[in-house]
Amino acid sequence: MPTTITGVILCGGQATRMGGHDKGLLPFQGKPLYQHVAERLQPQVAHIILSANRNLEQYRQAYPTFADTFTGFAGPLAGILTGLQNSETDWAAFVPCDVPFLPDDLIERLWSARQEASVAYAHDGVRAHPTLCLLHRRMIAPLMQFLQQGDRKLMLFFEHAGAQAVYFQNHAQAFQNINTPAELQHLSPLDRTS
């Protein structure tokens, strides 16, 4: 694994199923949801930055935070582009702000199983989790072109990029994301998996 990988937490979604509340800042077990993600990610990367589109000053109290280059909530690909553009390292690892129990070996396994690909993403054996991914900065130009063409589909871009799926069988709970207030309320520490 390279000595340094930048960790990027994607906090820029509209969170329509959360009533428009900024999902990363919603309280969970006494602290904002994104902080749980950061604590799981921190030991796996050299440093952390955030991609966000609102409440920037609040996020910046904890980590360097950057707004999307593409405005208008262009989806996770816009956040990934922002992260790559602001990464000080060749490789950047991305995780969404709503997966508080992400695997503590996520980055190591993405790196080890990526083969020669410039993009690798997590798959739990049942479904893909493309927002948990590892990309090289060489993907900035093709990603910019993809977005400029009006495309927004993450998996479509990954297919074009020759992305490598990395399988985490028996880890479905680790990829559980929180989309609604009810899911946040009912999630408990017992759901936590390594």
PDB file of C-alpha atoms in Angstrom:
ATOM      1  CA  MET A   1       0.000   0.000   0.000  1.00  0.00           C
ATOM      2  CA  PRO A   2       1.312   3.506  -0.719  1.00  0.00           C
ATOM      3  CA  THR A   3       2.536   5.394   2.311  1.00  0.00           C
ATOM      4  CA  THR A   4      -0.158   8.023   1.952  1.00  0.00           C
ATOM      5  CA  ILE A   5      -3.770   7.887   0.829  1.00  0.00           C
ATOM      6  CA  THR A   6      -6.170  10.778   1.316  1.00  0.00           C
ATOM      7  CA  GLY A   7      -9.494   9.836   2.882  1.00  0.00           C
ATOM      8  CA  VAL A   8     -12.484  11.760   1.560  1.00  0.00           C
ATOM      9  CA  ILE A   9     -15.857  11.695   3.316  1.00  0.00           C
ATOM     10  CA  LEU A  10     -18.730  12.522   0.972  1.00  0.00           C
ATOM     11  CA  CYS A  11     -21.125  14.852   2.816  1.00  0.00           C
ATOM     12  CA  GLY A  12     -22.618  16.646  -0.160  1.00  0.00           C
ATOM     13  CA  GLY A  13     -25.913  14.860  -0.807  1.00  0.00           C
ATOM     14  CA  GLN A  14     -29.327  16.468  -0.618  1.00  0.00           C
ATOM     15  CA  ALA A  15     -30.650  13.848   1.854  1.00  0.00           C
ATOM     16  CA  THR A  16     -34.200  14.142   0.532  1.00  0.00           C
ATOM     17  CA  ARG A  17     -35.279  11.055   2.513  1.00  0.00           C
ATOM     18  CA  MET A  18     -33.956  12.798   5.638  1.00  0.00           C
ATOM     19  CA  GLY A  19     -36.314  15.698   5.093  1.00  0.00           C
ATOM     20  CA  GLY A  20     -33.513  17.744   3.579  1.00  0.00           C
ATOM     21  CA  HIS A  21     -31.444  17.768   6.775  1.00  0.00           C
ATOM     22  CA  ASP A  22     -27.676  17.664   6.291  1.00  0.00           C
ATOM     23  CA  LYS A  23     -27.172  13.947   6.876  1.00  0.00           C
ATOM     24  CA  GLY A  24     -23.557  14.162   7.990  1.00  0.00           C
ATOM     25  CA  LEU A  25     -24.457  16.505  10.839  1.00  0.00           C
ATOM     26  CA  LEU A  26     -27.367  14.481  12.227  1.00  0.00           C
ATOM     27  CA  PRO A  27     -26.652  13.341  15.798  1.00  0.00           C
ATOM     28  CA  PHE A  28     -25.986   9.646  16.346  1.00  0.00           C
ATOM     29  CA  GLN A  29     -24.819   8.288  19.690  1.00  0.00           C
ATOM     30  CA  GLY A  30     -23.889  11.753  20.872  1.00  0.00           C
ATOM     31  CA  LYS A  31     -21.970  13.106  17.886  1.00  0.00           C
ATOM     32  CA  PRO A  32     -22.533  13.966  14.223  1.00  0.00           C
ATOM     33  CA  LEU A  33     -22.895  10.981  11.926  1.00  0.00           C
ATOM     34  CA  TYR A  34     -19.880  11.936   9.793  1.00  0.00           C
ATOM     35  CA  GLN A  35     -17.664  11.851  12.898  1.00  0.00           C
ATOM     36  CA  HIS A  36     -18.398   8.148  13.347  1.00  0.00           C
ATOM     37  CA  VAL A  37     -17.309   7.590   9.756  1.00  0.00           C
ATOM     38  CA  ALA A  38     -14.180   9.685  10.297  1.00  0.00           C
ATOM     39  CA  GLU A  39     -13.192   7.660  13.353  1.00  0.00           C
ATOM     40  CA  ARG A  40     -13.396   4.418  11.361  1.00  0.00           C
ATOM     41  CA  LEU A  41     -11.532   5.921   8.417  1.00  0.00           C
ATOM     42  CA  GLN A  42      -8.795   7.853  10.271  1.00  0.00           C
ATOM     43  CA  PRO A  43      -6.495   4.879  11.078  1.00  0.00           C
ATOM     44  CA  GLN A  44      -6.669   3.722   7.455  1.00  0.00           C
ATOM     45  CA  VAL A  45      -5.501   6.912   5.717  1.00  0.00           C
ATOM     46  CA  ALA A  46      -2.868   9.640   6.000  1.00  0.00           C
ATOM     47  CA  HIS A  47      -5.385  12.437   6.456  1.00  0.00           C
ATOM     48  CA  ILE A  48      -9.053  13.247   5.896  1.00  0.00           C
ATOM     49  CA  ILE A  49     -10.846  15.903   3.884  1.00  0.00           C
ATOM     50  CA  LEU A  50     -14.565  16.421   3.379  1.00  0.00           C
ATOM     51  CA  SER A  51     -16.673  17.074   0.302  1.00  0.00           C
ATOM     52  CA  ALA A  52     -19.750  19.097   1.274  1.00  0.00           C
ATOM     53  CA  ASN A  53     -22.160  21.577  -0.297  1.00  0.00           C
ATOM     54  CA  ARG A  54     -23.650  23.271   2.761  1.00  0.00           C
ATOM     55  CA  ASN A  55     -22.726  24.011   6.364  1.00  0.00           C
ATOM     56  CA  LEU A  56     -19.138  24.291   5.170  1.00  0.00           C
ATOM     57  CA  GLU A  57     -17.956  26.319   8.138  1.00  0.00           C
ATOM     58  CA  GLN A  58     -19.325  23.771  10.573  1.00  0.00           C
ATOM     59  CA  TYR A  59     -17.533  20.921   8.792  1.00  0.00           C
ATOM     60  CA  ARG A  60     -14.344  22.987   8.532  1.00  0.00           C
ATOM     61  CA  GLN A  61     -14.121  23.125  12.308  1.00  0.00           C
ATOM     62  CA  ALA A  62     -13.071  19.467  12.126  1.00  0.00           C
ATOM     63  CA  TYR A  63     -11.506  18.855   8.684  1.00  0.00           C
ATOM     64  CA  PRO A  64     -10.544  20.700   5.507  1.00  0.00           C
ATOM     65  CA  THR A  65     -13.796  20.889   3.535  1.00  0.00           C
ATOM     66  CA  PHE A  66     -14.376  21.590  -0.145  1.00  0.00           C
ATOM     67  CA  ALA A  67     -17.533  22.359  -2.101  1.00  0.00           C
ATOM     68  CA  ASP A  68     -18.265  20.624  -5.395  1.00  0.00           C
ATOM     69  CA  THR A  69     -16.714  22.028  -8.535  1.00  0.00           C
ATOM     70  CA  PHE A  70     -19.947  21.058 -10.268  1.00  0.00           C
ATOM     71  CA  THR A  71     -22.789  22.945  -8.623  1.00  0.00           C
ATOM     72  CA  GLY A  72     -26.416  21.922  -8.293  1.00  0.00           C
ATOM     73  CA  PHE A  73     -25.958  18.648  -6.399  1.00  0.00           C
ATOM     74  CA  ALA A  74     -24.548  16.676  -9.313  1.00  0.00           C
ATOM     75  CA  GLY A  75     -24.369  13.516  -7.206  1.00  0.00           C
ATOM     76  CA  PRO A  76     -21.535  11.500  -5.688  1.00  0.00           C
ATOM     77  CA  LEU A  77     -19.387  11.719  -8.816  1.00  0.00           C
ATOM     78  CA  ALA A  78     -19.136  15.483  -8.301  1.00  0.00           C
ATOM     79  CA  GLY A  79     -17.978  14.888  -4.732  1.00  0.00           C
ATOM     80  CA  ILE A  80     -15.453  12.330  -5.942  1.00  0.00           C
ATOM     81  CA  LEU A  81     -14.120  14.819  -8.490  1.00  0.00           C
ATOM     82  CA  THR A  82     -13.835  17.457  -5.749  1.00  0.00           C
ATOM     83  CA  GLY A  83     -11.952  15.030  -3.537  1.00  0.00           C
ATOM     84  CA  LEU A  84      -9.513  14.064  -6.271  1.00  0.00           C
ATOM     85  CA  GLN A  85      -8.890  17.690  -7.179  1.00  0.00           C
ATOM     86  CA  ASN A  86      -8.095  18.549  -3.557  1.00  0.00           C
ATOM     87  CA  SER A  87      -6.135  15.428  -2.671  1.00  0.00           C
ATOM     88  CA  GLU A  88      -2.466  15.981  -1.965  1.00  0.00           C
ATOM     89  CA  THR A  89      -1.779  12.293  -2.640  1.00  0.00           C
ATOM     90  CA  ASP A  90      -1.954  10.244  -5.845  1.00  0.00           C
ATOM     91  CA  TRP A  91      -4.621   7.961  -4.380  1.00  0.00           C
ATOM     92  CA  ALA A  92      -7.807   8.966  -2.610  1.00  0.00           C
ATOM     93  CA  ALA A  93     -10.285   6.740  -0.791  1.00  0.00           C
ATOM     94  CA  PHE A  94     -13.934   7.764  -0.639  1.00  0.00           C
ATOM     95  CA  VAL A  95     -16.669   6.885   1.836  1.00  0.00           C
ATOM     96  CA  PRO A  96     -20.135   8.393   2.328  1.00  0.00           C
ATOM     97  CA  CYS A  97     -21.026  10.171   5.554  1.00  0.00           C
ATOM     98  CA  ASP A  98     -23.814   7.712   6.393  1.00  0.00           C
ATOM     99  CA  VAL A  99     -21.934   4.400   6.787  1.00  0.00           C
ATOM    100  CA  PRO A 100     -20.824   4.563  10.437  1.00  0.00           C
ATOM    101  CA  PHE A 101     -19.698   0.929  10.674  1.00  0.00           C
ATOM    102  CA  LEU A 102     -17.575   0.706   7.520  1.00  0.00           C
ATOM    103  CA  PRO A 103     -14.934  -2.061   7.618  1.00  0.00           C
ATOM    104  CA  ASP A 104     -11.780  -1.125   9.492  1.00  0.00           C
ATOM    105  CA  ASP A 105      -9.716  -2.812   6.771  1.00  0.00           C
ATOM    106  CA  LEU A 106     -11.624  -1.210   3.877  1.00  0.00           C
ATOM    107  CA  ILE A 107      -8.730   0.758   2.386  1.00  0.00           C
ATOM    108  CA  GLU A 108      -6.162  -2.017   2.755  1.00  0.00           C
ATOM    109  CA  ARG A 109      -8.438  -4.494   1.016  1.00  0.00           C
ATOM    110  CA  LEU A 110      -9.403  -2.098  -1.777  1.00  0.00           C
ATOM    111  CA  TRP A 111      -5.708  -1.444  -2.382  1.00  0.00           C
ATOM    112  CA  SER A 112      -4.632  -5.077  -2.242  1.00  0.00           C
ATOM    113  CA  ALA A 113      -7.356  -6.363  -4.572  1.00  0.00           C
ATOM    114  CA  ARG A 114      -7.406  -3.541  -7.116  1.00  0.00           C
ATOM    115  CA  GLN A 115      -4.858  -5.319  -9.341  1.00  0.00           C
ATOM    116  CA  GLU A 116      -3.756  -2.706 -11.918  1.00  0.00           C
ATOM    117  CA  ALA A 117      -7.028  -0.775 -11.927  1.00  0.00           C
ATOM    118  CA  SER A 118      -7.150   2.960 -11.288  1.00  0.00           C
ATOM    119  CA  VAL A 119     -10.512   2.505  -9.561  1.00  0.00           C
ATOM    120  CA  ALA A 120     -11.640  -0.098  -7.013  1.00  0.00           C
ATOM    121  CA  TYR A 121     -14.928  -0.252  -5.135  1.00  0.00           C
ATOM    122  CA  ALA A 122     -16.555  -2.347  -2.430  1.00  0.00           C
ATOM    123  CA  HIS A 123     -19.076  -5.122  -3.062  1.00  0.00           C
ATOM    124  CA  ASP A 124     -20.662  -7.109  -0.228  1.00  0.00           C
ATOM    125  CA  GLY A 125     -21.305 -10.162  -2.394  1.00  0.00           C
ATOM    126  CA  VAL A 126     -24.921  -9.163  -2.989  1.00  0.00           C
ATOM    127  CA  ARG A 127     -24.729  -5.566  -4.107  1.00  0.00           C
ATOM    128  CA  ALA A 128     -22.146  -3.009  -5.118  1.00  0.00           C
ATOM    129  CA  HIS A 129     -21.269  -0.074  -2.864  1.00  0.00           C
ATOM    130  CA  PRO A 130     -19.574   2.236  -5.359  1.00  0.00           C
ATOM    131  CA  THR A 131     -19.364   5.240  -3.017  1.00  0.00           C
ATOM    132  CA  LEU A 132     -16.853   3.238  -0.948  1.00  0.00           C
ATOM    133  CA  CYS A 133     -14.018   3.337  -3.412  1.00  0.00           C
ATOM    134  CA  LEU A 134     -10.378   4.061  -4.173  1.00  0.00           C
ATOM    135  CA  LEU A 135      -9.311   6.197  -7.142  1.00  0.00           C
ATOM    136  CA  HIS A 136      -6.076   7.499  -8.611  1.00  0.00           C
ATOM    137  CA  ARG A 137      -5.781  11.170  -9.504  1.00  0.00           C
ATOM    138  CA  ARG A 138      -5.324  10.184 -13.153  1.00  0.00           C
ATOM    139  CA  MET A 139      -9.112   9.779 -13.186  1.00  0.00           C
ATOM    140  CA  ILE A 140      -9.681  13.543 -12.807  1.00  0.00           C
ATOM    141  CA  ALA A 141      -9.729  14.267 -16.554  1.00  0.00           C
ATOM    142  CA  PRO A 142     -12.001  11.376 -17.603  1.00  0.00           C
ATOM    143  CA  LEU A 143     -14.336  12.074 -14.699  1.00  0.00           C
ATOM    144  CA  MET A 144     -14.531  15.752 -15.600  1.00  0.00           C
ATOM    145  CA  GLN A 145     -15.353  14.835 -19.195  1.00  0.00           C
ATOM    146  CA  PHE A 146     -17.995  12.343 -18.062  1.00  0.00           C
ATOM    147  CA  LEU A 147     -19.723  14.983 -15.928  1.00  0.00           C
ATOM    148  CA  GLN A 148     -19.483  17.633 -18.642  1.00  0.00           C
ATOM    149  CA  GLN A 149     -21.355  15.267 -20.950  1.00  0.00           C
ATOM    150  CA  GLY A 150     -24.223  15.331 -18.478  1.00  0.00           C
ATOM    151  CA  ASP A 151     -23.703  11.830 -17.114  1.00  0.00           C
ATOM    152  CA  ARG A 152     -24.229  11.269 -13.379  1.00  0.00           C
ATOM    153  CA  LYS A 153     -24.332   7.479 -12.943  1.00  0.00           C
ATOM    154  CA  LEU A 154     -21.519   6.309 -10.722  1.00  0.00           C
ATOM    155  CA  MET A 155     -21.454   2.674 -11.853  1.00  0.00           C
ATOM    156  CA  LEU A 156     -21.539   3.711 -15.504  1.00  0.00           C
ATOM    157  CA  PHE A 157     -18.419   5.797 -14.997  1.00  0.00           C
ATOM    158  CA  PHE A 158     -16.749   2.955 -13.122  1.00  0.00           C
ATOM    159  CA  GLU A 159     -17.532   0.585 -16.009  1.00  0.00           C
ATOM    160  CA  HIS A 160     -15.916   3.027 -18.448  1.00  0.00           C
ATOM    161  CA  ALA A 161     -12.924   3.320 -16.115  1.00  0.00           C
ATOM    162  CA  GLY A 162     -12.382  -0.442 -15.860  1.00  0.00           C
ATOM    163  CA  ALA A 163     -13.049  -0.403 -12.111  1.00  0.00           C
ATOM    164  CA  GLN A 164     -12.249  -3.464 -10.019  1.00  0.00           C
ATOM    165  CA  ALA A 165     -14.912  -4.786  -7.634  1.00  0.00           C
ATOM    166  CA  VAL A 166     -13.481  -5.879  -4.278  1.00  0.00           C
ATOM    167  CA  TYR A 167     -15.608  -8.386  -2.398  1.00  0.00           C
ATOM    168  CA  PHE A 168     -16.369  -8.190   1.320  1.00  0.00           C
ATOM    169  CA  GLN A 169     -18.512 -11.276   1.826  1.00  0.00           C
ATOM    170  CA  ASN A 170     -20.400 -11.549   5.106  1.00  0.00           C
ATOM    171  CA  HIS A 171     -19.928  -7.826   5.723  1.00  0.00           C
ATOM    172  CA  ALA A 172     -23.314  -6.524   4.564  1.00  0.00           C
ATOM    173  CA  GLN A 173     -23.996  -4.854   7.948  1.00  0.00           C
ATOM    174  CA  ALA A 174     -20.729  -2.942   7.700  1.00  0.00           C
ATOM    175  CA  PHE A 175     -22.056  -1.218   4.586  1.00  0.00           C
ATOM    176  CA  GLN A 176     -25.432  -0.362   6.071  1.00  0.00           C
ATOM    177  CA  ASN A 177     -26.180   3.244   5.269  1.00  0.00           C
ATOM    178  CA  ILE A 178     -28.682   5.502   6.971  1.00  0.00           C
ATOM    179  CA  ASN A 179     -31.234   7.086   4.651  1.00  0.00           C
ATOM    180  CA  THR A 180     -34.212   7.941   6.835  1.00  0.00           C
ATOM    181  CA  PRO A 181     -34.783   9.288  10.354  1.00  0.00           C
ATOM    182  CA  ALA A 182     -36.292   5.919  11.315  1.00  0.00           C
ATOM    183  CA  GLU A 183     -33.146   4.072  10.230  1.00  0.00           C
ATOM    184  CA  LEU A 184     -31.011   6.469  12.263  1.00  0.00           C
ATOM    185  CA  GLN A 185     -33.241   6.053  15.321  1.00  0.00           C
ATOM    186  CA  HIS A 186     -33.231   2.256  15.191  1.00  0.00           C
ATOM    187  CA  LEU A 187     -29.549   1.753  14.456  1.00  0.00           C
ATOM    188  CA  SER A 188     -27.726   0.568  17.538  1.00  0.00           C
ATOM    189  CA  PRO A 189     -24.129  -0.337  18.495  1.00  0.00           C
ATOM    190  CA  LEU A 190     -25.201  -3.986  18.237  1.00  0.00           C
ATOM    191  CA  ASP A 191     -25.332  -3.506  14.456  1.00  0.00           C
ATOM    192  CA  ARG A 192     -21.635  -2.743  14.413  1.00  0.00           C
ATOM    193  CA  THR A 193     -19.413  -5.230  12.604  1.00  0.00           C
ATOM    194  CA  SER A 194     -15.708  -5.189  11.824  1.00  0.00           C
TER     195      SER A 194
END
